[in-house]
PDB file of C-alpha atoms and ligand atoms in Angstrom:
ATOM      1  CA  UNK A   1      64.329-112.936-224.964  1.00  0.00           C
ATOM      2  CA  UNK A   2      66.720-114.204-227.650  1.00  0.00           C
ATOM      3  CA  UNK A   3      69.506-111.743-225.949  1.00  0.00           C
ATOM      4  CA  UNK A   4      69.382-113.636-222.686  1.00  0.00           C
ATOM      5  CA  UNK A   5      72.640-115.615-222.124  1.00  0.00           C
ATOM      6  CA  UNK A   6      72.266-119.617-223.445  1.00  0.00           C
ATOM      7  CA  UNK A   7      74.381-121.578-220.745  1.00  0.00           C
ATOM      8  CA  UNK A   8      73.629-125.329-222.681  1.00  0.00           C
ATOM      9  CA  UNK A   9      71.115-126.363-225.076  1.00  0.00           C
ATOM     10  CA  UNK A  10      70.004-129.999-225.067  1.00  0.00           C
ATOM     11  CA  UNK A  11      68.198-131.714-227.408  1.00  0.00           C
ATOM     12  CA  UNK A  12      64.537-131.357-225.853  1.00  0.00           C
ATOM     13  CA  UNK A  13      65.444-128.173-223.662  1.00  0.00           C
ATOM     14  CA  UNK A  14      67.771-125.388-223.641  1.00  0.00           C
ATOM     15  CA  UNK A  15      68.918-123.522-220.150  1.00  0.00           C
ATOM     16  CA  UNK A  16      69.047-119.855-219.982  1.00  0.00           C
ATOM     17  CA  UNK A  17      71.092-117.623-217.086  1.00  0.00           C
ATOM     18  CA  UNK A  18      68.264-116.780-214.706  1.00  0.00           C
ATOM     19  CA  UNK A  19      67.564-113.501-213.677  1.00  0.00           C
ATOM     20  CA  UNK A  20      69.386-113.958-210.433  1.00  0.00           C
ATOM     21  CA  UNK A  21      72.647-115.555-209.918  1.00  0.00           C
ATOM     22  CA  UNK A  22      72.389-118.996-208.967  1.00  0.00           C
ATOM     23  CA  UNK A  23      68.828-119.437-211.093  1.00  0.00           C
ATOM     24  CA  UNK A  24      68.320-120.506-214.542  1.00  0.00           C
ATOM     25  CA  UNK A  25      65.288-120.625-217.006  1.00  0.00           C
ATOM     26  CA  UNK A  26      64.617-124.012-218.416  1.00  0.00           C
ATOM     27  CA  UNK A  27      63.064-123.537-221.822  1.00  0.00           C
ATOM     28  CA  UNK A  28      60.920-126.773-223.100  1.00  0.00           C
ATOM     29  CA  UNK A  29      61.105-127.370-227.290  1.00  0.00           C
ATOM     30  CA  UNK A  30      58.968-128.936-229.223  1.00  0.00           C
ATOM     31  CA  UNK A  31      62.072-131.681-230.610  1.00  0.00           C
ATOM     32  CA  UNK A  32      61.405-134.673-229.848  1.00  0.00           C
ATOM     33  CA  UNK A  33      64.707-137.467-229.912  1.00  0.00           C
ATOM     34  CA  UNK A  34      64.606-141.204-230.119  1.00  0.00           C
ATOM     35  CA  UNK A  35      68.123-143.798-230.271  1.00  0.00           C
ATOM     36  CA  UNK A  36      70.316-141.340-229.279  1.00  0.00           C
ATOM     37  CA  UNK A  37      69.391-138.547-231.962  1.00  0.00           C
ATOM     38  CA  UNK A  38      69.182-140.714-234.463  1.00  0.00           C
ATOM     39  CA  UNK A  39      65.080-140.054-234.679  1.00  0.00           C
ATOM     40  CA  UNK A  40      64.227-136.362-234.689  1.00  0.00           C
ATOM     41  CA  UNK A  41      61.406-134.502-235.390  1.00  0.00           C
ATOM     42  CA  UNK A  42      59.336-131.372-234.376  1.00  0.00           C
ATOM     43  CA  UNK A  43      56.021-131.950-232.290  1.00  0.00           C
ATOM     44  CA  UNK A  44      54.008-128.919-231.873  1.00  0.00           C
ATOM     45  CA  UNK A  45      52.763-128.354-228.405  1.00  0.00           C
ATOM     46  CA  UNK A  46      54.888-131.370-226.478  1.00  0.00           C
ATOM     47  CA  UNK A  47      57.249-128.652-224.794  1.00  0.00           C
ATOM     48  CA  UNK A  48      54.264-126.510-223.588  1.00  0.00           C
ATOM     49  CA  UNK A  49      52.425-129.777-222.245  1.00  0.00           C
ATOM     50  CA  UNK A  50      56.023-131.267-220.792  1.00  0.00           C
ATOM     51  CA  UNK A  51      56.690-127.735-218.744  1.00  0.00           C
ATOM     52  CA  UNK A  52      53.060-127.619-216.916  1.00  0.00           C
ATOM     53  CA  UNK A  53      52.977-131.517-216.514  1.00  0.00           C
ATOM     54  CA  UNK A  54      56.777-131.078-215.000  1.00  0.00           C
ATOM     55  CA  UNK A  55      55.825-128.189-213.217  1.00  0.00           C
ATOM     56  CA  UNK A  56      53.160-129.829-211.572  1.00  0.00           C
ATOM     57  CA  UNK A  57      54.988-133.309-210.529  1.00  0.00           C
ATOM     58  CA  UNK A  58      57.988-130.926-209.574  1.00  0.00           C
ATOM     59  CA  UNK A  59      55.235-129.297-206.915  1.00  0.00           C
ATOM     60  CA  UNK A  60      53.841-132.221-205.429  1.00  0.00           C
ATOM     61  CA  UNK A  61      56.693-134.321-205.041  1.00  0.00           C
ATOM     62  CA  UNK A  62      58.315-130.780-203.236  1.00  0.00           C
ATOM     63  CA  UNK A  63      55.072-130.689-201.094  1.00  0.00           C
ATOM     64  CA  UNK A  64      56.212-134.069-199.859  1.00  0.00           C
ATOM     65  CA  UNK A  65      59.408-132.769-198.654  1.00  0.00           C
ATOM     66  CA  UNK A  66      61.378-134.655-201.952  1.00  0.00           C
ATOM     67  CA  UNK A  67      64.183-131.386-202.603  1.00  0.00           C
ATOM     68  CA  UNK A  68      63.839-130.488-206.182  1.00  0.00           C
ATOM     69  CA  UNK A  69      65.643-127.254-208.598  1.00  0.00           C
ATOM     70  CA  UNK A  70      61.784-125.988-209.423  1.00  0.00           C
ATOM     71  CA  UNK A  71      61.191-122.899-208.436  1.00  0.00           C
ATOM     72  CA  UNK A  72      58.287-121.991-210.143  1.00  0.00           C
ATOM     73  CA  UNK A  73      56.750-121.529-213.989  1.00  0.00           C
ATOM     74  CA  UNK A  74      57.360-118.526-215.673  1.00  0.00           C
ATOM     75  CA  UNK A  75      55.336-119.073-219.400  1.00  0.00           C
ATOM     76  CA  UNK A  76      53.902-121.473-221.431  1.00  0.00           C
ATOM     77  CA  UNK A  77      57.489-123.245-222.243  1.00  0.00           C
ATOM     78  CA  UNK A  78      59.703-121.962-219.612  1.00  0.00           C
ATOM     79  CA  UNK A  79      60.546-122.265-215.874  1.00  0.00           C
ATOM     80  CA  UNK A  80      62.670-120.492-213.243  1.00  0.00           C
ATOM     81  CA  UNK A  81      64.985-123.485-211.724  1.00  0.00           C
ATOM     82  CA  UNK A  82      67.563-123.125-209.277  1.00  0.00           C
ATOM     83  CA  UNK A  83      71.305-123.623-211.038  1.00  0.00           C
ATOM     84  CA  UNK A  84      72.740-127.379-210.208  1.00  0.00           C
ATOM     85  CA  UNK A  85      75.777-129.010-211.335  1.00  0.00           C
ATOM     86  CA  UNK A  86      74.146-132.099-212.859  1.00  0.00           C
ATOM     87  CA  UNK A  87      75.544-135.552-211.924  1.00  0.00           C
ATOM     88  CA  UNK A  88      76.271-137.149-215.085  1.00  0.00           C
ATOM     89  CA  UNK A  89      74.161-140.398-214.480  1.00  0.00           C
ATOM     90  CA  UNK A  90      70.544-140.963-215.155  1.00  0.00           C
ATOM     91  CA  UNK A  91      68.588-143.283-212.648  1.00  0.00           C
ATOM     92  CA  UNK A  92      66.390-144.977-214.052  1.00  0.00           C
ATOM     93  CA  UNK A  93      63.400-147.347-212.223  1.00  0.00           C
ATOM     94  CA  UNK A  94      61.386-149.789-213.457  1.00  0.00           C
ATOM     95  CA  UNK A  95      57.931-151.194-211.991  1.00  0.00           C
ATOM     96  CA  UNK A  96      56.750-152.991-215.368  1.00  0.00           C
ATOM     97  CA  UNK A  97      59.160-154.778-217.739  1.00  0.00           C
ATOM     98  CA  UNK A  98      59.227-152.757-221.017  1.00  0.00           C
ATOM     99  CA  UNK A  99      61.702-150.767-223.545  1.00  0.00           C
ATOM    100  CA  UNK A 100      65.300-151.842-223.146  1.00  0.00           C
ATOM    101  CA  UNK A 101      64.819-154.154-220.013  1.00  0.00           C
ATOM    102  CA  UNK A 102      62.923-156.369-221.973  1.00  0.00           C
ATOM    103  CA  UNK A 103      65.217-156.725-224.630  1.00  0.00           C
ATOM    104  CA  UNK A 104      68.062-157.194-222.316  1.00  0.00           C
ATOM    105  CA  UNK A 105      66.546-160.285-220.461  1.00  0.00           C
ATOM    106  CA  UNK A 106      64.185-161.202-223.056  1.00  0.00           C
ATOM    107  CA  UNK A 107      61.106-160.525-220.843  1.00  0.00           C
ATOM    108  CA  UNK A 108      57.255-159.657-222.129  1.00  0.00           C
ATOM    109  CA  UNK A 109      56.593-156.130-222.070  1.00  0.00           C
ATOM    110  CA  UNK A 110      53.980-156.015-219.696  1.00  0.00           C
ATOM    111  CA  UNK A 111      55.729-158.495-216.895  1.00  0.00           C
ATOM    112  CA  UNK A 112      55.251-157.019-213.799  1.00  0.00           C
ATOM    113  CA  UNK A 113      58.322-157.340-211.884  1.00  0.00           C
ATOM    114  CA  UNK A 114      59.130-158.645-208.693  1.00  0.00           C
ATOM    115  CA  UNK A 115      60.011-155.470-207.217  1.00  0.00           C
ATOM    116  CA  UNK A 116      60.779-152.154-208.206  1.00  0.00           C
ATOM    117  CA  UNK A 117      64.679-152.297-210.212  1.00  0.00           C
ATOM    118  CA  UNK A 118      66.904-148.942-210.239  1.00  0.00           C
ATOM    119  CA  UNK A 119      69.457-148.513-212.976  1.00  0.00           C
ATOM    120  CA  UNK A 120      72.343-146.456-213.853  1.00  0.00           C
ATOM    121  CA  UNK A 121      73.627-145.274-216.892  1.00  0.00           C
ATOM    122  CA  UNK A 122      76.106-142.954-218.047  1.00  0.00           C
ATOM    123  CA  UNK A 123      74.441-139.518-219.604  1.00  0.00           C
ATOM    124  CA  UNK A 124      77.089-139.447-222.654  1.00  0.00           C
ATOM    125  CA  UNK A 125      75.609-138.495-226.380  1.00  0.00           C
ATOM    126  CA  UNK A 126      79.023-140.011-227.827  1.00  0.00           C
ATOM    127  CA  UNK A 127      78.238-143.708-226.154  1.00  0.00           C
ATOM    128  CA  UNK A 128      74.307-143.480-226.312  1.00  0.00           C
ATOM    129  CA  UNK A 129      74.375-143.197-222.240  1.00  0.00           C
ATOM    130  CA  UNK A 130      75.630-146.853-221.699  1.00  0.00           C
ATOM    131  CA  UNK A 131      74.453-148.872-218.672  1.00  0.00           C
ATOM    132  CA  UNK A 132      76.890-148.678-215.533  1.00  0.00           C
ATOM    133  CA  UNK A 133      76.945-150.256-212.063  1.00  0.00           C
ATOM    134  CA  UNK A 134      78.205-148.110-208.763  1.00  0.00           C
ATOM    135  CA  UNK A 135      81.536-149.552-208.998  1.00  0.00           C
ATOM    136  CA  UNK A 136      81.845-147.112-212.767  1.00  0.00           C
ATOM    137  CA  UNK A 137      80.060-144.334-211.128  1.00  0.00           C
ATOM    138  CA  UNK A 138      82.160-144.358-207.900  1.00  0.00           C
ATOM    139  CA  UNK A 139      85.736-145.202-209.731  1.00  0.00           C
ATOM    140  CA  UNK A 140      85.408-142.769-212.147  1.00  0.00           C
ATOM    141  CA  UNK A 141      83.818-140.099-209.927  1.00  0.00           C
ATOM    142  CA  UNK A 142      80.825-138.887-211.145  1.00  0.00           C
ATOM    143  CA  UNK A 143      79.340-139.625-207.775  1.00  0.00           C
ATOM    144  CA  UNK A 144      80.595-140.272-204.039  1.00  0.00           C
ATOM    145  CA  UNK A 145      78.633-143.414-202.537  1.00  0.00           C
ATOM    146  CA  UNK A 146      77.050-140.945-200.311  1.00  0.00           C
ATOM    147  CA  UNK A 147      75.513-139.382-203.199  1.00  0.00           C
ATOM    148  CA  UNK A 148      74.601-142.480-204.578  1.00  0.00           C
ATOM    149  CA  UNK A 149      72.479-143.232-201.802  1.00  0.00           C
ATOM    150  CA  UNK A 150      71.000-140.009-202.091  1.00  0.00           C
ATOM    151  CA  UNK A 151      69.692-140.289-205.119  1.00  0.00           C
ATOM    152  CA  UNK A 152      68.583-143.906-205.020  1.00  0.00           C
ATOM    153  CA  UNK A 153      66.256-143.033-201.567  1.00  0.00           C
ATOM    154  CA  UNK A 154      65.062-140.055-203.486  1.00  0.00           C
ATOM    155  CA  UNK A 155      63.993-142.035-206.740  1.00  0.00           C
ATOM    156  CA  UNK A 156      62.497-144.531-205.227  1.00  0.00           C
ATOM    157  CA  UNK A 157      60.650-142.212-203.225  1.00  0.00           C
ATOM    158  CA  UNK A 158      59.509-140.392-206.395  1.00  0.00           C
ATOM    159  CA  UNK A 159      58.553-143.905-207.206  1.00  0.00           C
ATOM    160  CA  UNK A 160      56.260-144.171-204.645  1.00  0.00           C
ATOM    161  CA  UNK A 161      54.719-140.980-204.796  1.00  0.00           C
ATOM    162  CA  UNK A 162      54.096-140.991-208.753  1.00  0.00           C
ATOM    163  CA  UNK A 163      53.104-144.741-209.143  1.00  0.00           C
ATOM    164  CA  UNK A 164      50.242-143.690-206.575  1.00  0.00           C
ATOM    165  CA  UNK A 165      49.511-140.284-208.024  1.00  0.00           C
ATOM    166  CA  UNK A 166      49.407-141.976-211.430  1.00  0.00           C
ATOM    167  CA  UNK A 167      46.793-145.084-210.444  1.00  0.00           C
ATOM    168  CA  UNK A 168      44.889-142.077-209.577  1.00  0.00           C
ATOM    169  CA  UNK A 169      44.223-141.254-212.731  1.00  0.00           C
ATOM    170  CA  UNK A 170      44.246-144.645-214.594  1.00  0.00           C
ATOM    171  CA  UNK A 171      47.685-145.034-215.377  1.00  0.00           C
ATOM    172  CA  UNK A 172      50.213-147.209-215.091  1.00  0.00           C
ATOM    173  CA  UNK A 173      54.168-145.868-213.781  1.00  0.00           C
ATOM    174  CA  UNK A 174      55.530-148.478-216.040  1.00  0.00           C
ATOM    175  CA  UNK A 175      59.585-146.714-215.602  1.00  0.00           C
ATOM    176  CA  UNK A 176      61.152-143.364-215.163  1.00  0.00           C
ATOM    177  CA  UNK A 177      64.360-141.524-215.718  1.00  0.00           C
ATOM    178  CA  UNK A 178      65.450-138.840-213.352  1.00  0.00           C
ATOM    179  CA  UNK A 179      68.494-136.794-213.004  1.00  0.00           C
ATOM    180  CA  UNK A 180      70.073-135.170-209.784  1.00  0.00           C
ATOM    181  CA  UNK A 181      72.263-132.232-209.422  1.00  0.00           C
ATOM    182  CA  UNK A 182      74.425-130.827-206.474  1.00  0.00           C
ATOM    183  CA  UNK A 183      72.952-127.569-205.113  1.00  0.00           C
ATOM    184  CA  UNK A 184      75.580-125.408-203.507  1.00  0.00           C
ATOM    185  CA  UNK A 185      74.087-123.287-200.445  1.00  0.00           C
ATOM    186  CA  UNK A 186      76.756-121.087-198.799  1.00  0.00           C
ATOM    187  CA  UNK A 187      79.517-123.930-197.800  1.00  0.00           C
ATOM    188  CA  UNK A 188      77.078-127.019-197.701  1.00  0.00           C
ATOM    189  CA  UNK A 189      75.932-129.196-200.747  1.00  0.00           C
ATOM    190  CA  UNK A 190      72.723-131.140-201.239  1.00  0.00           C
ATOM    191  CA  UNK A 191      71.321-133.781-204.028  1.00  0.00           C
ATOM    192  CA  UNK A 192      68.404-132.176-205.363  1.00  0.00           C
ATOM    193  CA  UNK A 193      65.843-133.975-208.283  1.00  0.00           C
ATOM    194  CA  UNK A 194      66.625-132.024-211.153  1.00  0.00           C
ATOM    195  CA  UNK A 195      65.672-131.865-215.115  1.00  0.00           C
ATOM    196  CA  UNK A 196      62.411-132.859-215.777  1.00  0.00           C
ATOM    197  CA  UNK A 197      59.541-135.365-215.215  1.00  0.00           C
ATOM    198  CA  UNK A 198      57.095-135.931-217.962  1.00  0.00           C
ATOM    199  CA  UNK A 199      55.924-138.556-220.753  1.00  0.00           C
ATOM    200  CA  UNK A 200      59.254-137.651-222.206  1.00  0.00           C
ATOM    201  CA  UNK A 201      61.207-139.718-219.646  1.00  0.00           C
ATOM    202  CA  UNK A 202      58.317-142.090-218.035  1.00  0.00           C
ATOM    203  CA  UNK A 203      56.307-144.843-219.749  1.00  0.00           C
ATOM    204  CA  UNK A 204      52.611-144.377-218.678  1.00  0.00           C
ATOM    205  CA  UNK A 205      50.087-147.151-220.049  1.00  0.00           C
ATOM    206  CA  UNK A 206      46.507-146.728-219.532  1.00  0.00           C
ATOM    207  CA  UNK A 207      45.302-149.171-217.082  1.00  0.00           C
ATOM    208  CA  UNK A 208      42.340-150.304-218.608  1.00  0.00           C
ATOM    209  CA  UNK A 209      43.558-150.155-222.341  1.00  0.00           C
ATOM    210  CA  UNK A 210      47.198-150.237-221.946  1.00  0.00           C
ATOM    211  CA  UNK A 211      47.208-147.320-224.278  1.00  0.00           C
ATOM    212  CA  UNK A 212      50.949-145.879-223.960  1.00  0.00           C
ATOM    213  CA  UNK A 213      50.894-142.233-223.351  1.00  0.00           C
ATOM    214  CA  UNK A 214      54.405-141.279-223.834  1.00  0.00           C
ATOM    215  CA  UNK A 215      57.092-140.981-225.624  1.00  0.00           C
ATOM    216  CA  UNK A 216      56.987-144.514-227.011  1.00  0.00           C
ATOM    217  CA  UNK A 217      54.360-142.820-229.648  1.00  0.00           C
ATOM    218  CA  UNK A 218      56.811-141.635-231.557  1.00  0.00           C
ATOM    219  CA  UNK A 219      59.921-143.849-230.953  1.00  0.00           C
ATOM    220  CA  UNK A 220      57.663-146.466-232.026  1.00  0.00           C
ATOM    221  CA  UNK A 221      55.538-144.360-234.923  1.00  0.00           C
ATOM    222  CA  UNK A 222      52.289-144.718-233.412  1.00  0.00           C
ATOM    223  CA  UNK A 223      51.044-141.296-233.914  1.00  0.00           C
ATOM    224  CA  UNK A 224      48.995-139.287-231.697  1.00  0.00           C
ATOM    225  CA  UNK A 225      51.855-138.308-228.994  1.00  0.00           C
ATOM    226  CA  UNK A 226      50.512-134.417-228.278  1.00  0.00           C
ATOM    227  CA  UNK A 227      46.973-135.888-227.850  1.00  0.00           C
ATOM    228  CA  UNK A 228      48.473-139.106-225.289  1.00  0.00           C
ATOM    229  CA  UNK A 229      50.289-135.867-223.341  1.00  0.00           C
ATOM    230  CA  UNK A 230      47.327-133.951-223.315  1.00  0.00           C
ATOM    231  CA  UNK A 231      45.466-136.456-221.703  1.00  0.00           C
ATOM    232  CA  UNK A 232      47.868-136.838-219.485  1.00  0.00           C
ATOM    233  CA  UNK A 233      47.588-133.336-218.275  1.00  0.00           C
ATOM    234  CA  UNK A 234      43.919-133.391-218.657  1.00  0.00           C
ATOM    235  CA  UNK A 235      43.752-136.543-216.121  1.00  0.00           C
ATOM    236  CA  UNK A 236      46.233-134.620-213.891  1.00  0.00           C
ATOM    237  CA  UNK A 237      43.437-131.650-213.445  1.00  0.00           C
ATOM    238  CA  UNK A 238      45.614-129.622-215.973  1.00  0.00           C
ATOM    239  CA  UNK A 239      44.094-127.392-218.432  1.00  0.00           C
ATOM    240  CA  UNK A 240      46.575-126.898-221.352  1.00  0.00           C
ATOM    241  CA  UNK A 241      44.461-124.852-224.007  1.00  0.00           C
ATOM    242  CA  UNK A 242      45.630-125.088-227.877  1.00  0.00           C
ATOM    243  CA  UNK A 243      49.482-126.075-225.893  1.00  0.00           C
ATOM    244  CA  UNK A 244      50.339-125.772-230.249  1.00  0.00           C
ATOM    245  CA  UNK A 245      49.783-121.704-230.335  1.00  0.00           C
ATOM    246  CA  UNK A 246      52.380-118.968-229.534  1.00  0.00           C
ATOM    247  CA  UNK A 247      55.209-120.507-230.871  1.00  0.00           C
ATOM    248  CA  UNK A 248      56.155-116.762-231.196  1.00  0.00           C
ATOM    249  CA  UNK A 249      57.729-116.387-227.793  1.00  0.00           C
ATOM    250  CA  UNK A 250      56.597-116.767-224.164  1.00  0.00           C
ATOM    251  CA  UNK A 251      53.268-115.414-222.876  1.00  0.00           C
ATOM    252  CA  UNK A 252      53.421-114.238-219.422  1.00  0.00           C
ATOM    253  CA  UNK A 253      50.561-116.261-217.126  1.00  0.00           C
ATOM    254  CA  UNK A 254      49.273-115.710-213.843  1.00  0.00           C
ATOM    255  CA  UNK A 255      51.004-118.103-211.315  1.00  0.00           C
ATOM    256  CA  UNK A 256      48.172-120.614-208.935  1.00  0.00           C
TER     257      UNK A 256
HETATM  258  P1  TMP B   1      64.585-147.775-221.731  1.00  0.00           P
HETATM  259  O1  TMP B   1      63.632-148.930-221.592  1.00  0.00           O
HETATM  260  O2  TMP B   1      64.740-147.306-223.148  1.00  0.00           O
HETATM  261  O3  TMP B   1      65.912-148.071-221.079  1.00  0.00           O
HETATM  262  O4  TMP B   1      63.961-146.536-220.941  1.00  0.00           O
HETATM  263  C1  TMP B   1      63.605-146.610-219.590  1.00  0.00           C
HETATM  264  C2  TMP B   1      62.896-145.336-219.173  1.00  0.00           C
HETATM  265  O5  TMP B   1      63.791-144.246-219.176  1.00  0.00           O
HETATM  266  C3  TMP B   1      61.761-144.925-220.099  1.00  0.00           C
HETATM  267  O6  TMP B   1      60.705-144.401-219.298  1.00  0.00           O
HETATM  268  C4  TMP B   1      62.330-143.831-220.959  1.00  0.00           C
HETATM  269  C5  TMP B   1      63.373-143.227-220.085  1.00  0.00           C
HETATM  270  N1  TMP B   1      64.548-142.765-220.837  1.00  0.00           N
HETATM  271  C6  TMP B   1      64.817-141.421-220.925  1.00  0.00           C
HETATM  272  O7  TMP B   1      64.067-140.591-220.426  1.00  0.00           O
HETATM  273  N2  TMP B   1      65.932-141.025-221.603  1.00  0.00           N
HETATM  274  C7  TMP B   1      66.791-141.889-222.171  1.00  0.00           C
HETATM  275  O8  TMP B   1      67.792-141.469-222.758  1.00  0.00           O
HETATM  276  C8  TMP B   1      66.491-143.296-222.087  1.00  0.00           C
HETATM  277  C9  TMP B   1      67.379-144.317-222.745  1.00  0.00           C
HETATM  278  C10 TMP B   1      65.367-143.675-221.410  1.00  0.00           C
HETATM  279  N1  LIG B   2      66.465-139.393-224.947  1.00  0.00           N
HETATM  280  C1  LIG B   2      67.201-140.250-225.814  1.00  0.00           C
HETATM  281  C2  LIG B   2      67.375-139.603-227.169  1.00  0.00           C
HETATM  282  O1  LIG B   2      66.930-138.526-227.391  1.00  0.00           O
HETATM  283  C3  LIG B   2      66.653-141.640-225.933  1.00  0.00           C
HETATM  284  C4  LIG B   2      65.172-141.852-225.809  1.00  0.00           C
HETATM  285  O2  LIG B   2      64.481-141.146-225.085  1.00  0.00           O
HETATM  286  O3  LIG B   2      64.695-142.806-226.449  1.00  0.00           O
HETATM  287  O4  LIG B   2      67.958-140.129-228.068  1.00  0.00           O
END
């Protein structure tokens, strides 16, 4: 597997050419970043949990008609994606006041806000992906308005969909980041959801205990993060077996 091309590594995934043109594998590690790669270490399992909990969101929020790069899983780390030219800008939205919001406005973690607020910022590893309003996105071009648009309707969509999916289970969406791309068909483009979603990029607090099960275990050193996403997947009807063996290579599985 090592001999297929690597078109970009990242610092949680790494994208391989697909096996036809205009497809790529997305390959989930085990490193986990905090502050702009300033925390790093290696968690054993998270990229095996992350791909079937992604893989699984991906599905559901395609079954609601929400156009997304998934194609389908391949192996325990990996999945077949459809090849997107990523807008640089992550969208963030926030239900629950937490993480950087609340240290911008000096707001309890916790505060439920009055509505649902949509960010922007810049994905740059040089500038730690800086905040920015429409007026950078649009002047500098990273995105027409029209694709602005886009991807606001479709995040807060996703929104919808995962804060409900989520109560579900006893969770709390607290915020999410998502990432679009431009998917070229013939001579017309779309803005599909691309990357991933999974603790990695959501907060998700137990609603009874307020328990965080994500990634804030190990920006904030609580311990315990592959057991928070395991229970994540185990709420979600997922059955990730020993998600720490095989670190060998990918096993093929059966697809559902
Ligand atoms: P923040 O409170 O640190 O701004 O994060 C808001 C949400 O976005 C949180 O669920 C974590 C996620 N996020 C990422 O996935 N990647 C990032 O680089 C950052 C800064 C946040
Ligand atoms: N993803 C960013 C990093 O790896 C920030 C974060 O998730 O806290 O540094």
């Amino acid at each position: 597997m090592n001999r297929r091309r690597r078109v970009y590594e990242g610092k949680a995934k790494i994208l391989y050419e697909g096996p036809e043109p205009g497809t790529l594998i997305q390959h989930f590690k085990d490193d986990a970043t905090a502050f702009n790669n300033q925390k790093h270490a290696k968690i054993e399992g998270k990229g095996v949990l992350n791909n079937r909990i992604s893989e699984y969101l991906f599905q559901k929020l395609g079954d609601i008609g929400v156009p997304t790069h998934f194609i389908k899983r391949m192996n325990m780390r990996e999945q077949l994606v459809r090849e997107v030219e990523i807008i640089p800008v992550e969208v963030v939205v926030r239900n629950v006041a937490a993480g950087s919001l609340s240290k911008r406005l000096g707001l309890d973690e916790g505060t439920q806000l009055p509505r649902s607020i949509m960010e922007f910022y810049y994905k740059s590893d040089e500038l730690g992906d800086p905040m920015v309003s429409e007026e950078h996105i649009t002047a500098f071009n990273w995105a027409a308005p029209q694709e602005i648009d886009d991807m606001m309707s479709v995040a807060l969509r996703v929104n919808d969909f995962l804060t409900g999916l989520f109560l579900g289970i006893g969770i709390r969406l607290v915020d999410f980041k998502c990432e679009f791309g431009r998917l070229w068909e013939n001579d017309t483009m779309r803005i599909v959801l691309a990357d991933e979603i999974s603790p990695d990029c959501c907060r998700l607090w137990d609603i009874e205990t307020e328990d965080k099960l994500d990634k804030d275990r190990f920006r904030r050193d609580l311990g315990g993060l592959v057991e928070a996403y395991q229970e994540v997947a185990r709420r979600l009807g997922l059955h990730v077996d020993n998600p720490t063996q095989n670190q060998g290579g990918p096993v093929l599985v059966r697809s559902q």
